[in-house]
CSV table of C-alpha atoms and ligand atoms in Angstrom, one decimal:
chain,number,residue,atom,x,y,z
A,1,MET,CA,-9.2,6.7,-16.0
A,2,LEU,CA,-12.8,5.9,-15.5
A,3,ILE,CA,-15.6,8.5,-15.6
A,4,LYS,CA,-18.7,7.5,-13.7
A,5,LYS,CA,-21.8,9.4,-12.8
A,6,PRO,CA,-22.7,9.2,-9.1
A,7,GLU,CA,-25.8,7.2,-8.1
A,8,LYS,CA,-27.1,6.6,-4.6
A,9,ILE,CA,-27.0,3.0,-3.3
A,10,PRO,CA,-27.2,2.1,0.3
A,11,SER,CA,-23.8,0.8,1.2
A,12,THR,CA,-23.1,-2.3,3.4
A,13,GLU,CA,-20.1,-0.7,5.0
A,14,ILE,CA,-17.5,-2.4,7.1
A,15,THR,CA,-17.0,-0.9,10.5
A,16,SER,CA,-13.7,0.8,10.5
A,17,GLU,CA,-12.7,-1.4,13.4
A,18,SER,CA,-13.7,-4.7,11.9
A,19,ALA,CA,-12.1,-3.7,8.6
A,20,TYR,CA,-8.6,-4.1,9.9
A,21,LEU,CA,-8.9,-6.7,12.6
A,22,ASN,CA,-6.6,-9.7,12.2
A,23,ARG,CA,-8.6,-11.9,9.8
A,24,ARG,CA,-7.6,-15.0,11.6
A,25,SER,CA,-10.3,-14.1,14.1
A,26,PHE,CA,-12.9,-13.9,11.4
A,27,GLY,CA,-12.7,-17.3,9.8
A,28,LYS,CA,-12.4,-17.6,6.0
A,29,LEU,CA,-15.0,-15.2,4.7
A,30,LEU,CA,-15.5,-11.7,5.9
A,31,ALA,CA,-19.2,-12.1,5.6
A,32,ALA,CA,-21.8,-10.7,8.0
A,33,GLY,CA,-22.5,-14.0,9.6
A,34,ALA,CA,-18.9,-14.8,10.3
A,35,ALA,CA,-18.3,-11.4,11.8
A,36,MET,CA,-21.4,-11.7,14.0
A,37,ALA,CA,-20.2,-15.1,15.3
A,38,ALA,CA,-16.8,-13.7,16.2
A,39,PHE,CA,-17.8,-10.3,17.5
A,40,PRO,CA,-21.4,-10.2,18.9
A,41,ALA,CA,-20.8,-6.6,20.0
A,42,ARG,CA,-20.6,-5.5,16.4
A,43,ALA,CA,-23.2,-7.8,15.1
A,44,ALA,CA,-25.5,-4.9,14.1
A,45,VAL,CA,-23.1,-3.6,11.4
A,46,PRO,CA,-23.1,-5.6,8.2
A,47,VAL,CA,-19.7,-6.2,6.6
A,48,ASP,CA,-18.6,-6.6,3.0
A,49,GLU,CA,-17.3,-9.7,1.4
A,50,LEU,CA,-13.7,-10.1,0.3
A,51,THR,CA,-13.1,-9.4,-3.4
A,52,PRO,CA,-12.3,-12.7,-5.1
A,53,GLU,CA,-8.6,-13.5,-5.3
A,54,GLU,CA,-8.6,-13.7,-9.1
A,55,ILE,CA,-9.7,-10.1,-9.2
A,56,VAL,CA,-7.3,-8.9,-6.6
A,57,THR,CA,-4.4,-10.5,-8.5
A,58,GLY,CA,-5.8,-10.0,-12.0
A,59,TYR,CA,-7.2,-6.4,-12.2
A,60,ASN,CA,-4.2,-4.2,-11.3
A,61,ASN,CA,-2.5,-0.9,-11.7
A,62,PHE,CA,1.2,-1.3,-12.1
A,63,TYR,CA,2.2,0.9,-15.0
A,64,GLU,CA,5.7,-0.5,-15.0
A,65,PHE,CA,4.1,-3.4,-16.9
A,66,GLY,CA,1.6,-1.6,-19.1
A,67,MET,CA,-1.6,0.5,-18.9
A,68,ASP,CA,-4.2,-2.3,-19.1
A,69,LYS,CA,-5.6,-3.8,-15.9
A,70,SER,CA,-4.6,-7.2,-17.2
A,71,ASP,CA,-1.0,-6.2,-18.1
A,72,PRO,CA,0.6,-6.6,-14.7
A,73,ALA,CA,-0.8,-10.2,-14.2
A,74,GLU,CA,0.5,-11.0,-17.7
A,75,TYR,CA,4.0,-9.5,-17.6
A,76,ALA,CA,5.0,-8.9,-14.0
A,77,HIS,CA,6.6,-12.4,-13.9
A,78,GLU,CA,9.4,-10.9,-15.9
A,79,MET,CA,10.5,-9.0,-12.7
A,80,THR,CA,13.1,-10.7,-10.5
A,81,THR,CA,12.3,-10.2,-6.8
A,82,GLU,CA,15.1,-12.2,-5.2
A,83,PRO,CA,17.4,-11.0,-3.8
A,84,TRP,CA,15.8,-7.7,-2.9
A,85,LYS,CA,17.9,-4.8,-1.6
A,86,VAL,CA,16.5,-1.7,0.1
A,87,ARG,CA,18.5,1.5,0.3
A,88,VAL,CA,17.8,3.6,3.4
A,89,THR,CA,18.9,7.2,3.3
A,90,GLY,CA,18.4,10.6,4.8
A,91,GLU,CA,17.5,11.7,8.3
A,92,ALA,CA,18.1,8.6,10.3
A,93,ALA,CA,20.8,7.0,12.5
A,94,LYS,CA,21.0,3.8,10.5
A,95,THR,CA,21.3,4.2,6.8
A,96,GLY,CA,22.7,2.1,4.0
A,97,GLU,CA,21.8,-0.9,1.9
A,98,PHE,CA,19.9,-3.7,3.5
A,99,ASP,CA,18.6,-7.1,2.5
A,100,LEU,CA,14.8,-7.1,2.7
A,101,GLU,CA,15.1,-10.4,4.5
A,102,ASP,CA,17.1,-8.8,7.3
A,103,ILE,CA,14.6,-5.9,7.6
A,104,LEU,CA,11.7,-8.3,8.0
A,105,ARG,CA,13.5,-10.8,10.2
A,106,GLY,CA,11.7,-11.2,13.5
A,107,LEU,CA,8.7,-9.1,12.6
A,108,GLU,CA,5.4,-10.7,13.0
A,109,VAL,CA,3.3,-10.8,9.9
A,110,GLU,CA,-0.3,-9.8,10.5
A,111,GLU,CA,-3.3,-10.4,8.3
A,112,ARG,CA,-5.5,-7.4,7.8
A,113,VAL,CA,-8.6,-6.9,5.7
A,114,TYR,CA,-8.7,-3.4,4.2
A,115,ARG,CA,-10.8,-1.6,1.7
A,116,LEU,CA,-8.8,-0.4,-1.3
A,117,ARG,CA,-10.3,2.6,-3.1
A,118,CYS,CA,-8.6,3.6,-6.4
A,119,VAL,CA,-8.8,7.2,-7.5
A,120,GLU,CA,-10.4,5.9,-10.7
A,121,ALA,CA,-13.5,5.1,-8.6
A,122,TRP,CA,-13.4,1.3,-8.3
A,123,SER,CA,-12.8,-0.5,-5.0
A,124,MET,CA,-12.0,-3.9,-3.5
A,125,VAL,CA,-11.8,-5.5,-0.1
A,126,VAL,CA,-8.5,-7.3,0.3
A,127,PRO,CA,-7.0,-9.6,2.9
A,128,TRP,CA,-3.4,-8.4,3.0
A,129,MET,CA,-0.6,-9.8,5.1
A,130,GLY,CA,2.2,-7.6,6.3
A,131,VAL,CA,3.9,-5.7,9.1
A,132,PRO,CA,3.1,-2.2,10.4
A,133,LEU,CA,5.3,0.3,8.6
A,134,LYS,CA,6.2,1.7,12.0
A,135,LYS,CA,8.0,-1.5,12.9
A,136,VAL,CA,10.0,-1.3,9.7
A,137,LEU,CA,10.9,2.4,10.1
A,138,ASP,CA,11.8,2.2,13.8
A,139,GLN,CA,14.8,0.0,12.9
A,140,PHE,CA,16.5,2.9,11.1
A,141,GLN,CA,16.0,5.3,14.0
A,142,PRO,CA,14.8,8.4,12.1
A,143,ASN,CA,15.8,11.6,13.7
A,144,GLY,CA,13.9,14.8,14.6
A,145,ASN,CA,14.5,16.3,11.1
A,146,ALA,CA,12.5,13.5,9.5
A,147,LYS,CA,9.2,15.1,8.8
A,148,TYR,CA,8.4,12.9,5.8
A,149,VAL,CA,9.3,9.5,4.4
A,150,ALA,CA,9.7,9.0,0.7
A,151,PHE,CA,9.5,5.7,-1.2
A,152,GLU,CA,11.1,4.8,-4.4
A,153,THR,CA,10.0,1.8,-6.3
A,154,LEU,CA,11.9,-0.5,-8.7
A,155,LYS,CA,13.3,1.0,-12.0
A,156,ARG,CA,14.5,-1.9,-14.1
A,157,PRO,CA,13.5,-1.4,-17.7
A,158,SER,CA,15.1,-4.7,-18.8
A,159,GLU,CA,12.4,-6.5,-16.7
A,160,MET,CA,9.6,-3.9,-16.8
A,161,ARG,CA,8.2,-3.5,-20.2
A,162,GLY,CA,6.1,-0.4,-19.3
A,163,GLN,CA,9.3,1.4,-18.5
A,164,ARG,CA,10.6,0.7,-22.0
A,165,SER,CA,7.4,1.9,-23.6
A,166,PHE,CA,7.5,4.9,-25.9
A,167,PHE,CA,4.0,5.8,-24.7
A,168,SER,CA,4.8,6.0,-21.0
A,169,SER,CA,4.6,9.6,-19.7
A,170,ILE,CA,5.9,8.6,-16.3
A,171,ASP,CA,9.3,9.7,-15.2
A,172,TRP,CA,10.5,6.4,-13.6
A,173,PRO,CA,10.9,5.3,-10.9
A,174,TYR,CA,7.4,5.6,-9.5
A,175,VAL,CA,7.8,7.6,-6.3
A,176,GLU,CA,5.5,8.3,-3.3
A,177,GLY,CA,5.7,9.6,0.2
A,178,LEU,CA,4.0,10.1,3.5
A,179,ARG,CA,4.1,12.5,6.4
A,180,MET,CA,5.9,10.8,9.3
A,181,ASP,CA,2.7,10.7,11.4
A,182,GLU,CA,0.9,9.0,8.5
A,183,ALA,CA,3.7,6.6,8.1
A,184,TYR,CA,3.7,5.8,11.9
A,185,HIS,CA,-0.1,5.4,12.0
A,186,PRO,CA,-1.0,1.8,13.1
A,187,LEU,CA,-3.1,1.2,10.0
A,188,THR,CA,-0.2,1.8,7.6
A,189,LEU,CA,1.1,-1.5,6.5
A,190,MET,CA,4.1,-2.8,4.5
A,191,VAL,CA,2.5,-5.7,2.6
A,192,THR,CA,4.3,-8.9,1.9
A,193,GLY,CA,1.4,-11.2,1.1
A,194,VAL,CA,-2.2,-11.5,0.1
A,195,TYR,CA,-4.9,-14.2,0.5
A,196,GLY,CA,-2.5,-16.1,2.7
A,197,LYS,CA,0.2,-16.4,0.1
A,198,PRO,CA,3.4,-14.4,-0.7
A,199,LEU,CA,2.6,-11.2,-2.6
A,200,PRO,CA,2.3,-11.9,-6.4
A,201,ASN,CA,4.6,-9.7,-8.6
A,202,GLN,CA,1.6,-7.9,-10.1
A,203,ASN,CA,0.6,-6.7,-6.6
A,204,GLY,CA,4.0,-5.3,-5.8
A,205,ALA,CA,6.3,-8.2,-4.8
A,206,PRO,CA,8.3,-8.6,-2.7
A,207,TRP,CA,6.8,-5.8,-0.6
A,208,ARG,CA,4.5,-2.8,-1.1
A,209,LEU,CA,2.9,-0.1,0.9
A,210,MET,CA,-0.8,-0.1,1.9
A,211,VAL,CA,-2.4,3.0,3.3
A,212,PRO,CA,-6.1,2.1,3.5
A,213,TRP,CA,-7.5,5.6,4.0
A,214,LYS,CA,-5.7,7.0,0.9
A,215,TYR,CA,-6.3,6.4,-2.8
A,216,GLY,CA,-4.4,3.4,-4.1
A,217,PHE,CA,-1.8,5.5,-5.9
A,218,LYS,CA,-0.3,6.4,-2.6
A,219,SER,CA,0.6,2.7,-2.0
A,220,GLY,CA,3.8,2.2,-4.0
A,221,LYS,CA,4.7,-1.3,-5.2
A,222,SER,CA,8.0,-3.1,-5.2
A,223,ILE,CA,9.8,-0.6,-3.0
A,224,VAL,CA,13.6,-0.3,-3.2
A,225,ARG,CA,14.4,2.9,-1.3
A,226,ILE,CA,13.2,4.6,1.9
A,227,HIS,CA,14.3,8.2,2.4
A,228,PHE,CA,13.7,10.2,5.5
A,229,THR,CA,13.5,13.9,4.7
A,230,ARG,CA,12.6,17.3,6.2
A,231,ARG,CA,10.9,18.3,2.9
A,232,GLN,CA,7.7,17.1,1.3
A,233,PRO,CA,8.8,14.6,-1.3
A,234,LYS,CA,7.8,14.6,-4.9
A,235,THR,CA,5.2,12.0,-5.9
A,236,THR,CA,4.6,10.5,-9.3
A,237,TRP,CA,1.0,11.4,-10.0
A,238,ASN,CA,1.3,14.8,-8.5
A,239,LEU,CA,4.2,15.5,-10.8
A,240,LEU,CA,2.2,14.3,-13.8
A,241,ALA,CA,-1.1,16.2,-13.1
A,242,PRO,CA,-0.8,18.4,-10.0
A,243,ASN,CA,-4.4,19.7,-10.4
A,244,GLU,CA,-5.7,16.1,-10.4
A,245,TYR,CA,-3.6,14.3,-7.8
A,246,GLY,CA,-2.3,15.9,-4.6
A,247,PHE,CA,0.4,14.8,-2.2
A,248,TYR,CA,-2.2,13.7,0.4
A,249,GLY,CA,-4.5,11.5,-1.8
A,250,ASN,CA,-6.9,11.0,1.1
A,251,VAL,CA,-10.1,9.3,0.0
A,252,ASN,CA,-12.7,12.0,0.1
A,253,PRO,CA,-16.2,11.8,-1.4
A,254,ASN,CA,-16.7,15.6,-1.1
A,255,VAL,CA,-13.7,16.5,-3.3
A,256,ASP,CA,-14.2,15.4,-6.9
A,257,HIS,CA,-11.5,14.6,-9.3
A,258,PRO,CA,-11.6,17.4,-12.0
A,259,ARG,CA,-12.9,14.9,-14.5
A,260,TRP,CA,-15.2,12.6,-12.5
A,261,SER,CA,-17.1,12.4,-9.2
A,262,GLN,CA,-15.6,10.7,-6.2
A,263,ALA,CA,-18.9,10.4,-4.4
A,264,THR,CA,-19.4,6.8,-5.3
A,265,GLU,CA,-17.4,3.8,-6.3
A,266,ARG,CA,-17.7,0.5,-8.2
A,267,ARG,CA,-17.0,-2.3,-5.8
A,268,LEU,CA,-15.4,-5.2,-7.8
A,269,PRO,CA,-16.6,-7.5,-9.1
A,270,SER,CA,-18.6,-5.1,-11.2
A,271,SER,CA,-20.1,-5.3,-14.6
A,272,LEU,CA,-21.9,-3.2,-17.2
A,273,PHE,CA,-25.3,-4.5,-16.0
A,274,ASN,CA,-24.5,-4.6,-12.3
A,275,GLN,CA,-22.0,-1.9,-11.4
A,276,ASN,CA,-22.2,-2.8,-7.7
A,277,ARG,CA,-22.0,0.9,-6.9
A,278,ARG,CA,-21.9,2.3,-3.4
A,279,ASP,CA,-21.2,5.5,-1.6
A,280,THR,CA,-17.6,6.3,-1.0
A,281,LEU,CA,-16.8,6.9,2.7
A,282,MET,CA,-14.7,9.7,4.1
A,283,PHE,CA,-11.2,8.5,4.6
A,284,ASN,CA,-12.4,5.3,3.0
A,285,GLY,CA,-14.3,4.5,6.2
A,286,TYR,CA,-11.3,4.9,8.5
A,287,ALA,CA,-12.2,8.5,9.7
A,288,GLU,CA,-12.5,7.5,13.3
A,289,GLU,CA,-8.9,6.4,13.3
A,290,VAL,CA,-7.2,9.0,11.0
A,291,ALA,CA,-9.3,12.2,10.8
A,292,SER,CA,-7.3,13.7,13.7
A,293,LEU,CA,-4.2,13.6,11.5
A,294,TYR,CA,-5.8,16.3,9.4
A,295,SER,CA,-7.6,18.5,11.9
A,296,GLY,CA,-7.7,22.1,10.9
A,297,MET,CA,-6.6,21.3,7.3
A,298,ASP,CA,-8.6,22.4,4.3
A,299,LEU,CA,-9.0,19.0,2.6
A,300,ALA,CA,-10.2,20.6,-0.6
A,301,ARG,CA,-6.9,22.4,-0.8
A,302,TYR,CA,-4.7,19.6,0.5
A,303,TYR,CA,-6.3,16.8,-1.6
B,1,MTE,N1,3.1,1.3,-7.6
B,1,MTE,C1,3.9,1.3,-8.6
B,1,MTE,N2,5.2,1.1,-8.5
B,1,MTE,N3,3.4,1.5,-9.9
B,1,MTE,C2,2.1,1.7,-10.1
B,1,MTE,O1,1.7,1.9,-11.3
B,1,MTE,N4,-0.2,2.0,-9.1
B,1,MTE,C3,-0.9,2.5,-7.9
B,1,MTE,C4,-0.5,1.6,-6.7
B,1,MTE,N5,0.9,1.4,-6.6
B,1,MTE,C5,1.2,1.8,-9.0
B,1,MTE,C6,1.7,1.5,-7.7
B,1,MTE,C7,-2.3,2.5,-8.1
B,1,MTE,S1,-2.9,3.7,-9.1
B,1,MTE,C8,-3.1,1.6,-7.4
B,1,MTE,S2,-4.8,1.8,-7.5
B,1,MTE,C9,-2.6,0.5,-6.6
B,1,MTE,O2,-1.2,0.4,-6.7
B,1,MTE,C10,-3.2,-0.8,-7.1
B,1,MTE,O3,-2.8,-1.9,-6.3
B,1,MTE,P1,-3.3,-3.4,-6.7
B,1,MTE,O4,-3.0,-3.6,-8.2
B,1,MTE,O5,-2.5,-4.3,-5.9
B,1,MTE,O6,-4.8,-3.4,-6.5
């Protein structure tokens, strides 16, 4: 995990609206000029550029394949992603084992540009493709007892060298979860592609979650089980270090990690000489859309 001192840099933030508009409307680059041409009403707000594809697909956290940022790109090809079965269990009318193909059939794939903020204090701007999680979950008809949805990701040590590693302290599989209202929020996406191509293994093929207002660790990769439950599910990083990683994982510049500040972030590409540092935004800049989900909650306690 990175330890960085905060420093003040005026940020060229994306409007929360423009950050998730269908990128087809934007043209190829999400640069200020392109946005101005397409949306004169928002022309006053500068927007960020997309993080280059080779960084999005080459600098990854996917501990199933190793601890180094380059390990997933090097080793994730060892994972088989076809066919892909998904088990649906718990508080829903329709449960069982489903082919991912059948789950996704008929759903329109949207392209959305989201900021991705890792709890380690680096960030990217990524053109994901996917379907709103709501459209996936609705198919299974969760019932009134479903207060949370839990996600389990692939455990297959024969193809995931990180799961065979003696040094791994993670109790596999990697598990995550959301409150139902978070899962049903229109920004929450099940990602199946990036940069106009099918999702590469290192980014969580064949599908992974993307919850743009939360730290990246909430967005599990290579999901094989969806479980509807009345109880708050256990989550991998919270199990490992409960005082460092909470269930919520909302991006919050005012609540530091116990070992480093969360006030700023390194926007990739970043180097030793040019860190490309900028202020971290509350809820990663999506406050207008999601702050109401947490009204009345003490966000320092529920981090
Ligand atoms: N999902 C699984 N299964 N295993 C992981 O190690 N890492 C998480 C998240 N999802 C992780 C995971 C973390 S810490 C981050 S920051 C994001 O994936 C990184 O996504 P990216 O590599 O596509 O940028």
